[in-house]
XYZ file of N, CA and C in Angstrom:
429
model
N -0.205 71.577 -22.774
C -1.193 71.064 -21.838
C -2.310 70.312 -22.574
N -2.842 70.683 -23.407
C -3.657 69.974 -24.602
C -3.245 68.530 -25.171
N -2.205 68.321 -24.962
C -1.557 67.314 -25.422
C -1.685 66.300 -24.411
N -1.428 67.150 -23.699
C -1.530 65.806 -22.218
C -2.517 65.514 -21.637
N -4.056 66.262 -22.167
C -5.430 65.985 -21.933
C -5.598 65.537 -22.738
N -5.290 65.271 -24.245
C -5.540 64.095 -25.117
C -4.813 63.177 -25.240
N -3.638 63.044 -24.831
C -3.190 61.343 -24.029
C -3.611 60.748 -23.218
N -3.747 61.546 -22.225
C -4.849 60.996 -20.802
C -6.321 60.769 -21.182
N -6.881 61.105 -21.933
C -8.408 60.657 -22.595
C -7.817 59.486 -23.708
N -6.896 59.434 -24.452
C -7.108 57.973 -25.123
C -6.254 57.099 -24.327
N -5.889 57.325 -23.354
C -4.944 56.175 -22.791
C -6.395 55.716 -21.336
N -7.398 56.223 -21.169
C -8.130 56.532 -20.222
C -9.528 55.415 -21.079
N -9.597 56.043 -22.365
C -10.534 55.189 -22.863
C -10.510 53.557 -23.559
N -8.806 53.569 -23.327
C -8.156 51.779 -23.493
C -8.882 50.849 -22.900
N -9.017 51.887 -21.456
C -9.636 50.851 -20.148
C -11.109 50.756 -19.517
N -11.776 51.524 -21.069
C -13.004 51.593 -20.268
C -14.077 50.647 -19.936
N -14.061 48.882 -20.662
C -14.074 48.141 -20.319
C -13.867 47.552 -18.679
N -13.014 47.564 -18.532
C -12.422 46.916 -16.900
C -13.715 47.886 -16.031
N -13.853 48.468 -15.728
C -15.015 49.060 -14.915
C -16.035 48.179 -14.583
N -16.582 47.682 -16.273
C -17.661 47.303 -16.130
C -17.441 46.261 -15.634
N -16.298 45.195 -15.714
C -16.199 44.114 -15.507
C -15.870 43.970 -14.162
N -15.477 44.966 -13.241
C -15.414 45.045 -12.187
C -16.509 45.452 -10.997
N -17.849 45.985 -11.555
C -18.923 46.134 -11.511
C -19.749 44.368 -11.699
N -19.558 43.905 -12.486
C -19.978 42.757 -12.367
C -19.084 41.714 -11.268
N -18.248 41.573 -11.365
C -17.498 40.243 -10.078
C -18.039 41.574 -8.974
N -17.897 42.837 -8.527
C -18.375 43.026 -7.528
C -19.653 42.623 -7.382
N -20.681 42.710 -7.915
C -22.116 42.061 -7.952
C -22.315 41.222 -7.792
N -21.498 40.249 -8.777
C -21.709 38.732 -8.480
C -21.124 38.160 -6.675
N -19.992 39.095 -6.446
C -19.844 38.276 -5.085
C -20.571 39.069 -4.173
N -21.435 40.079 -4.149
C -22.581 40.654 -3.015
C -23.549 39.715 -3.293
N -24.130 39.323 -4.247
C -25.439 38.431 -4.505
C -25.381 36.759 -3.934
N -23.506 36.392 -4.238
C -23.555 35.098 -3.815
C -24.194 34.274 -2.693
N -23.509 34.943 -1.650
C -23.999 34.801 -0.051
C -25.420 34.659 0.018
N -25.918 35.304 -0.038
C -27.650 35.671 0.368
C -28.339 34.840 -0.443
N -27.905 34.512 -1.855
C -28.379 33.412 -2.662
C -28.085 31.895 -1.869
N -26.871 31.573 -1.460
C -26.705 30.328 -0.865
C -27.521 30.396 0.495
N -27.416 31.368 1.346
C -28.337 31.090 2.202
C -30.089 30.915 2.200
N -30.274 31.201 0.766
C -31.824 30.850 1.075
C -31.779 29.212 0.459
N -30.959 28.469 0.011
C -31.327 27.322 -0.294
C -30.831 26.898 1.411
N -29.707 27.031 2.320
C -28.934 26.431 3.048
C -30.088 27.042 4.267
N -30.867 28.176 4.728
C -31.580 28.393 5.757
C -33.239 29.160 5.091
N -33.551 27.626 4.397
C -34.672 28.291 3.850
C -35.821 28.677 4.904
N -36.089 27.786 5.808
C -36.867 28.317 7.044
C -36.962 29.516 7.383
N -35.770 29.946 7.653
C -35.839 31.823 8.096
C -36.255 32.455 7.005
N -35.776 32.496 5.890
C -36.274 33.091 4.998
C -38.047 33.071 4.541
N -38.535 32.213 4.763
C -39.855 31.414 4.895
C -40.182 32.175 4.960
N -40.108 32.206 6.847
C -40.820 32.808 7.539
C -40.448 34.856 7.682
N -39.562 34.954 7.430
C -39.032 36.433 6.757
C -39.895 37.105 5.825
N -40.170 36.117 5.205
C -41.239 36.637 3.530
C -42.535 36.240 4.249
N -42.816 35.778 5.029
C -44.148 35.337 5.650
C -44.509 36.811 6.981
N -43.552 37.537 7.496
C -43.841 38.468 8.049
C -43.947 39.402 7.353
N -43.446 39.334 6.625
C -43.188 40.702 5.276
C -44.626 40.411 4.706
N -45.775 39.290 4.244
C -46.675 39.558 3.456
C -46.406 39.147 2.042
N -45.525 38.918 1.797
C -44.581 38.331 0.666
C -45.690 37.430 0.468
N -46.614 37.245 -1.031
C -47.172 35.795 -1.193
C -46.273 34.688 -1.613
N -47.024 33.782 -1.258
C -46.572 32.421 -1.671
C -44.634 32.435 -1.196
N -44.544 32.327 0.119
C -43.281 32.679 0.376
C -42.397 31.626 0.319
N -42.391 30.772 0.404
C -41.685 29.211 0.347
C -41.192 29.487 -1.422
N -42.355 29.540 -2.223
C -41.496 29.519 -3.955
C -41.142 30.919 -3.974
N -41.560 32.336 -3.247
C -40.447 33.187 -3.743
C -39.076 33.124 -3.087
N -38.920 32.477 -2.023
C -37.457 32.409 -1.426
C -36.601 31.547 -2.293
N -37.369 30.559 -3.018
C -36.867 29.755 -3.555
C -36.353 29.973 -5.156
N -37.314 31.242 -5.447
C -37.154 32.084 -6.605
C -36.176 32.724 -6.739
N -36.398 33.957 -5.524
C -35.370 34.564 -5.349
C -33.982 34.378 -5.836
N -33.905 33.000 -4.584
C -32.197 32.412 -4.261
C -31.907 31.978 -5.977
N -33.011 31.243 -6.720
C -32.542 30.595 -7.743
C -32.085 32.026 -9.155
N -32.898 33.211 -9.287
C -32.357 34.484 -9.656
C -31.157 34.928 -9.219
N -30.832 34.420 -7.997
C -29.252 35.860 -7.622
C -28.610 34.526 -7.639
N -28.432 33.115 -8.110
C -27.368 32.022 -8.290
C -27.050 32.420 -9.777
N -28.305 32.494 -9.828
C -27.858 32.613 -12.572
C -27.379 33.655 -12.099
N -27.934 34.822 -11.179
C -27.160 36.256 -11.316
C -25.200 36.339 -10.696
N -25.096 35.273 -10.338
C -23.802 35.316 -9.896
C -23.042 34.596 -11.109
N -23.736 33.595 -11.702
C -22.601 33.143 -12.902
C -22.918 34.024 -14.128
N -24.231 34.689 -14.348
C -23.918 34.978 -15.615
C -23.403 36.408 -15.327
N -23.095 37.209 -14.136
C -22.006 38.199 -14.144
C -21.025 38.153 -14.420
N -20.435 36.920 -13.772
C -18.727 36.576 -14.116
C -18.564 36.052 -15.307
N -19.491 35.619 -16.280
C -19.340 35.414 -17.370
C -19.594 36.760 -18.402
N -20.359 37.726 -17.784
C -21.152 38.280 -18.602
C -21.748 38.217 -20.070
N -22.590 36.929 -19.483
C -23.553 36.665 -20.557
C -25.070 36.912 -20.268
N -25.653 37.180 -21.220
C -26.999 37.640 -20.641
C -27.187 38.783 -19.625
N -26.229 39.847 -19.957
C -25.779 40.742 -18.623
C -26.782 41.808 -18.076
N -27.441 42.341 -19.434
C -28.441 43.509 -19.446
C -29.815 42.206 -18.561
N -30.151 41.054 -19.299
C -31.352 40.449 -18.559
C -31.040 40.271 -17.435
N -29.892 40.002 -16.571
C -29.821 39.056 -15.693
C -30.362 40.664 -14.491
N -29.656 41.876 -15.388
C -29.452 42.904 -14.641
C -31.058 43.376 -13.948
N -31.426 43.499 -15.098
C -32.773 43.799 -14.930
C -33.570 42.942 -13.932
N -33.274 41.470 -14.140
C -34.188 40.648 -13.133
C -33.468 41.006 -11.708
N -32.222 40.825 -11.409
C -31.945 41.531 -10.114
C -32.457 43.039 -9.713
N -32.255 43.850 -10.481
C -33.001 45.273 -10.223
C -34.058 44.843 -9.346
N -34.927 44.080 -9.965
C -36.370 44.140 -9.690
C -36.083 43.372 -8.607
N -35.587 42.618 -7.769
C -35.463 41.875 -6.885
C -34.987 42.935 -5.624
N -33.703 43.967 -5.833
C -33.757 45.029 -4.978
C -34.314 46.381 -4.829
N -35.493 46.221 -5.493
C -36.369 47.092 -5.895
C -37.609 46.597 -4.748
N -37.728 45.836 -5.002
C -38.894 44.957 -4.188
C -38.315 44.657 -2.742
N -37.350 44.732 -2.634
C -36.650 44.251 -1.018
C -36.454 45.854 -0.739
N -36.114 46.840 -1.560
C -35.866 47.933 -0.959
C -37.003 48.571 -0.514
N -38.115 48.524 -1.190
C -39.289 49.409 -1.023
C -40.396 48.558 -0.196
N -40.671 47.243 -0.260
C -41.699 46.682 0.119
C -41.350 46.233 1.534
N -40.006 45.891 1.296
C -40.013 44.674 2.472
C -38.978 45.611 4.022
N -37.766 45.769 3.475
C -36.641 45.782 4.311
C -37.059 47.403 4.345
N -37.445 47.818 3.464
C -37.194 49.525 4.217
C -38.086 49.840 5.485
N -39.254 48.720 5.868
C -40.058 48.774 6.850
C -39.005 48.976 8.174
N -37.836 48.002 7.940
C -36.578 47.295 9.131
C -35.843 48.818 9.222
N -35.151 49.769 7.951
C -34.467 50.203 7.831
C -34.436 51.453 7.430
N -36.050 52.342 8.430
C -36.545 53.389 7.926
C -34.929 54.618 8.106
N -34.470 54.355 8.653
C -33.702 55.212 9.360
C -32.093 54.876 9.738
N -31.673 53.595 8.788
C -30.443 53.015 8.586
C -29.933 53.736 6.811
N -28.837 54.860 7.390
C -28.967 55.634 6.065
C -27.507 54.467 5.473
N -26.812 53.530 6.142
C -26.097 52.247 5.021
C -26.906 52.174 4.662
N -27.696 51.365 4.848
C -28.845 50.879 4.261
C -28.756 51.175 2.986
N -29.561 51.742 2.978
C -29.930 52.896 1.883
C -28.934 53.231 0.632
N -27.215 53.700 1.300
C -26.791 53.867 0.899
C -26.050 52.536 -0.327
N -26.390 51.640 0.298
C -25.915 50.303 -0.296
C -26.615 49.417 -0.979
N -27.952 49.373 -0.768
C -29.281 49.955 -1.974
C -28.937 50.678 -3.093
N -29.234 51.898 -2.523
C -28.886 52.672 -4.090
C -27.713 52.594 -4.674
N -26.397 52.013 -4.179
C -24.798 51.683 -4.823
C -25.816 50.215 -6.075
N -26.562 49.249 -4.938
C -26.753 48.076 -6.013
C -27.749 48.874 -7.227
N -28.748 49.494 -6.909
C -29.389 49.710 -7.863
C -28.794 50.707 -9.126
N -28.007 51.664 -8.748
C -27.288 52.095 -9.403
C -25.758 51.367 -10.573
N -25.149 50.557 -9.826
C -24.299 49.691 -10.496
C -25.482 48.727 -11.499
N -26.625 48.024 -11.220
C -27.285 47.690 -11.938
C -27.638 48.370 -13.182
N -28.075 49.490 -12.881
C -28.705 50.240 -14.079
C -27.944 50.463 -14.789
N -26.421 50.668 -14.415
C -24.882 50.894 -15.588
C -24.891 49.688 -16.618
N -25.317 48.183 -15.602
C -25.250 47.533 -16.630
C -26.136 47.028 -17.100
N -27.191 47.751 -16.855
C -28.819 47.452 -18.065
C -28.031 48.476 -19.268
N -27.782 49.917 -19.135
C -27.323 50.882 -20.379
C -26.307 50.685 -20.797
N -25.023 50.179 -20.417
C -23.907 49.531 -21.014
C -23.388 48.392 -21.267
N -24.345 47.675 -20.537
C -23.770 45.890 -20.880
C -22.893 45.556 -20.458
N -22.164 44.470 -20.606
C -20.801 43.747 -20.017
C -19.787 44.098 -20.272
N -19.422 44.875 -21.597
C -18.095 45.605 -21.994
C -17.343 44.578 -22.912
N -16.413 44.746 -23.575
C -15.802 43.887 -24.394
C -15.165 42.724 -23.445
N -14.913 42.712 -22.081
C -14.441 41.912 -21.328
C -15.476 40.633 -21.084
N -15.761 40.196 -21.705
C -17.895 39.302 -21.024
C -17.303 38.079 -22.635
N -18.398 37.413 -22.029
C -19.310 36.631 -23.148
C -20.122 36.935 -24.433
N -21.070 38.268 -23.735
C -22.182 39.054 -24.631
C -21.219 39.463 -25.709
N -20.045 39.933 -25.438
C -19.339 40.741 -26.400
C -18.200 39.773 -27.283
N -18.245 38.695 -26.838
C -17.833 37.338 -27.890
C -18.816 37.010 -29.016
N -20.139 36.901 -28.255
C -21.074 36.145 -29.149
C -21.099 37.502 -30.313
N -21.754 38.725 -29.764
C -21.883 39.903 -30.450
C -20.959 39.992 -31.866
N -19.748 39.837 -31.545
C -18.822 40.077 -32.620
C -18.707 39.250 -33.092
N -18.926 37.784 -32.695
C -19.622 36.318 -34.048
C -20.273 36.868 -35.121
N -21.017 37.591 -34.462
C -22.390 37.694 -35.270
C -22.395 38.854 -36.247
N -21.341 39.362 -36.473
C -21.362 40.220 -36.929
C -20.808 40.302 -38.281
């Protein structure tokens, strides 16, 4: 039985890569959408961040959208994976607490799909892109 818990742990740790990389294309295609729509219906959004109290709402929609576009290519590339991570964090950090949880005191998706993003984020602020990325091309250049 020992034997077959240490085949299954190194045949288990071959793949521990693919996770992460699957953690990122999932990210990158939740972020896509909502990024194209604030360039394609910037008005609503405007005025969205203008009920919310949001300053200067016209350049953060425009901020925003332009953060979760780099955040969609440099996932699928995973380059820049830990920064890109972090600047999104802070983007559903700020939509979770300031803005939308006002909408969604009591929508436990919500919530639940919140803390899935913020959580998949934080995996890849502490682990990075995995040998599957970019980061981990340049990395081993450099080495």
């Amino acid at each position: 039985m020992k034997k077959i818990v240490q085949k299954f742990n190194q045949a288990a740790t071959k793949f521990v890569d693919l996770p992460l990389l699957m953690f990122r294309l999932l990210l990158a295609f939740i972020f896509y959408k909502p990024a194209l729509l604030k360039f394609e219906k910037t008005e609503i959004f405007v005025n969205q961040f203008v009920k919310r109290g949001i300053p200067i709402p016209e350049f953060n929609v425009y901020f925003t959208g332009t953060v979760e576009i780099l955040g969609v290519f440099l996932l699928i590339l995973g380059l820049g994976t830990r920064y890109i991570s972090v600047m999104l964090l802070i983007l559903i950090l700020v939509a979770t607490f300031t803005s939308e949880m006002k909408e969604a005191w009591y929508n436990t998706s919500f919530f639940k799909l919140h803390f899935f993003y913020i959580v998949s984020l934080i995996l890849l602020i502490t682990k990075g892109a995995g040998k599957l990325s970019v980061d981990y091309l340049i990395g081993k250049k450099g080495k």
